[in-house]
C-alpha atoms as one frame of an Amber mdcrd trajectory, in Angstrom:
protein
 -30.002  17.219  57.646 -28.296  15.608  54.905 -24.495  16.983  54.109 -25.642
  19.687  51.300 -28.099  21.139  53.522 -25.790  21.498  56.132 -23.248  23.250
  53.840 -25.805  25.603  52.531 -25.205  29.279  53.699 -26.659  32.465  52.213
 -24.221  34.920  50.780 -23.977  38.574  50.343 -21.020  39.839  47.605 -20.449
  43.628  47.999 -19.175  45.061  44.840 -15.423  44.797  44.494 -12.884  48.138
  42.995 -13.973  48.497  39.970 -17.788  48.160  41.040 -18.297  50.232  44.082
 -19.166  53.831  44.458 -16.097  54.941  46.597 -17.779  58.499  47.488 -19.605
  56.330  49.073 -16.911  53.992  51.250 -14.019  56.145  51.582 -13.536  59.654
  53.161 -10.698  61.263  55.628 -10.909  58.699  58.180 -11.811  55.481  56.173
 -10.126  53.825  52.886 -11.202  51.168  50.597  -8.985  48.754  52.588 -11.624
  48.856  55.134 -14.328  48.677  52.845 -12.341  45.277  51.529 -12.244  43.683
  55.126 -15.833  44.339  55.758 -16.815  42.880  52.036 -14.536  39.638  52.854
 -16.227  39.481  56.363 -20.009  39.686  54.877 -19.192  37.118  52.628 -17.203
  34.869  54.804 -14.338  35.183  51.868 -11.055  35.388  51.876  -8.806  37.719
  49.794  -6.617  34.454  49.123  -9.220  32.723  47.090  -8.706  31.398  43.347
 -11.578  30.129  42.208 -15.110  31.746  42.623 -18.446  31.292  40.580 -20.809
  34.532  39.804 -20.935  37.952  41.669 -18.453  40.762  40.744 -15.169  40.528
  38.508 -12.280  41.466  40.118 -10.573  44.194  38.021  -9.870  47.811  37.927
 -12.843  48.824  35.837 -16.465  48.614  35.488 -16.511  47.157  31.950 -16.206
  43.615  32.013 -20.158  42.594  30.581 -19.728  45.032  27.908 -16.856  43.326
  26.548 -18.144  40.123  26.867 -21.617  40.767  25.646 -20.354  42.366  23.068
 -17.739  39.334  21.854 -20.662  36.843  22.593 -22.942  38.539  20.138 -21.004
  39.724  17.564 -17.613  38.640  18.169 -16.373  42.555  17.361 -13.155  43.353
  19.066 -13.882  45.892  22.381 -12.103  49.236  21.917 -12.320  49.870  25.792
 -15.172  52.403  25.496 -18.371  51.095  26.805 -19.807  53.870  25.073 -18.874
  52.449  21.786 -19.714  48.735  23.052 -23.375  49.787  23.831 -23.863  51.634
  20.338 -22.446  48.013  18.568 -24.792  45.871  20.970 -27.492  48.208  20.035
 -27.224  47.736  16.499 -27.240  44.159  16.881 -30.554  44.742  18.690 -32.050
  46.836  15.450 -31.039  50.182  17.281 -33.062  49.028  20.636 -30.734  50.454
  23.463 -33.057  49.063  26.215 -32.528  45.753  24.709 -28.961  46.323  24.428
 -28.553  47.094  28.147 -30.838  44.340  29.163 -28.588  42.015  27.274 -25.218
  43.789  29.488 -27.248  43.291  32.141 -27.571  39.702  31.369 -24.006  38.912
  30.774 -23.028  36.746  34.149 -19.403  36.542  35.045 -20.004  32.053  35.183
 -15.893  31.755  36.497 -13.291  33.174  37.577  -9.339  31.598  38.255  -6.995
  33.951  39.766  -3.623  33.234  39.054  -1.987  31.019  42.322   1.659  29.500
  42.183   0.760  27.150  44.956  -1.909  25.627  42.499   0.608  26.267  39.329
  -0.941  28.283  37.332  -0.395  31.858  36.166  -2.310  33.853  33.891  -0.293
  36.570  32.016   1.615  38.814  34.706  -0.289  37.346  37.788  -3.863  38.238
  35.970  -7.437  36.063  36.430  -8.967  34.285  33.544 -13.103  35.650  33.403
 -15.782  33.218  31.396 -18.718  34.859  31.032 -22.179  33.813  29.893 -25.580
  34.796  28.783 -28.213  34.597  31.132 -30.735  33.108  28.822 -27.661  30.353
  27.788 -26.879  29.813  31.530 -30.928  29.268  32.236 -31.049  26.605  29.343
 -27.835  24.360  30.468 -26.309  25.691  27.629 -22.433  26.443  28.060 -21.030
  26.585  24.612 -21.281  30.003  24.234 -19.419  31.576  26.950 -16.409  34.043
  26.715 -12.946  34.080  28.275 -11.603  36.945  28.797  -7.564  37.673  30.568
  -7.354  40.330  33.079  -3.915  41.394  34.283  -2.949  45.263  35.569
């Protein structure tokens, strides 16, 4: 067994705060923090990780892929309305809403960089950088069309 084979492991990423159905993970006795601890244990992740590839982008809203798809396809500014973004992306696809939804689903978080004083960078007020890529570009190895967004609460 070589070193690469020894370091391979299965990974599962549970949806984070923005993407989880809170009605399913919270009740009178269990809150989101316990769910988060459980999800870190499942994936063998730490909350202090600075760099991640793929998965769910950290944030408070579940619209990062809408923003990225809109910017990558049309260059239009995102107004924080998923409905408006879907409409603009649908227009881009000649009125085909199914194609627009597929494009949003195929917009992937390529890389996430968190602020970290020990490493020496801080994005705005301790935010994160998200880099997104279209699935077809990733599969083709084309990294010329990516979108970088800054998230900070």
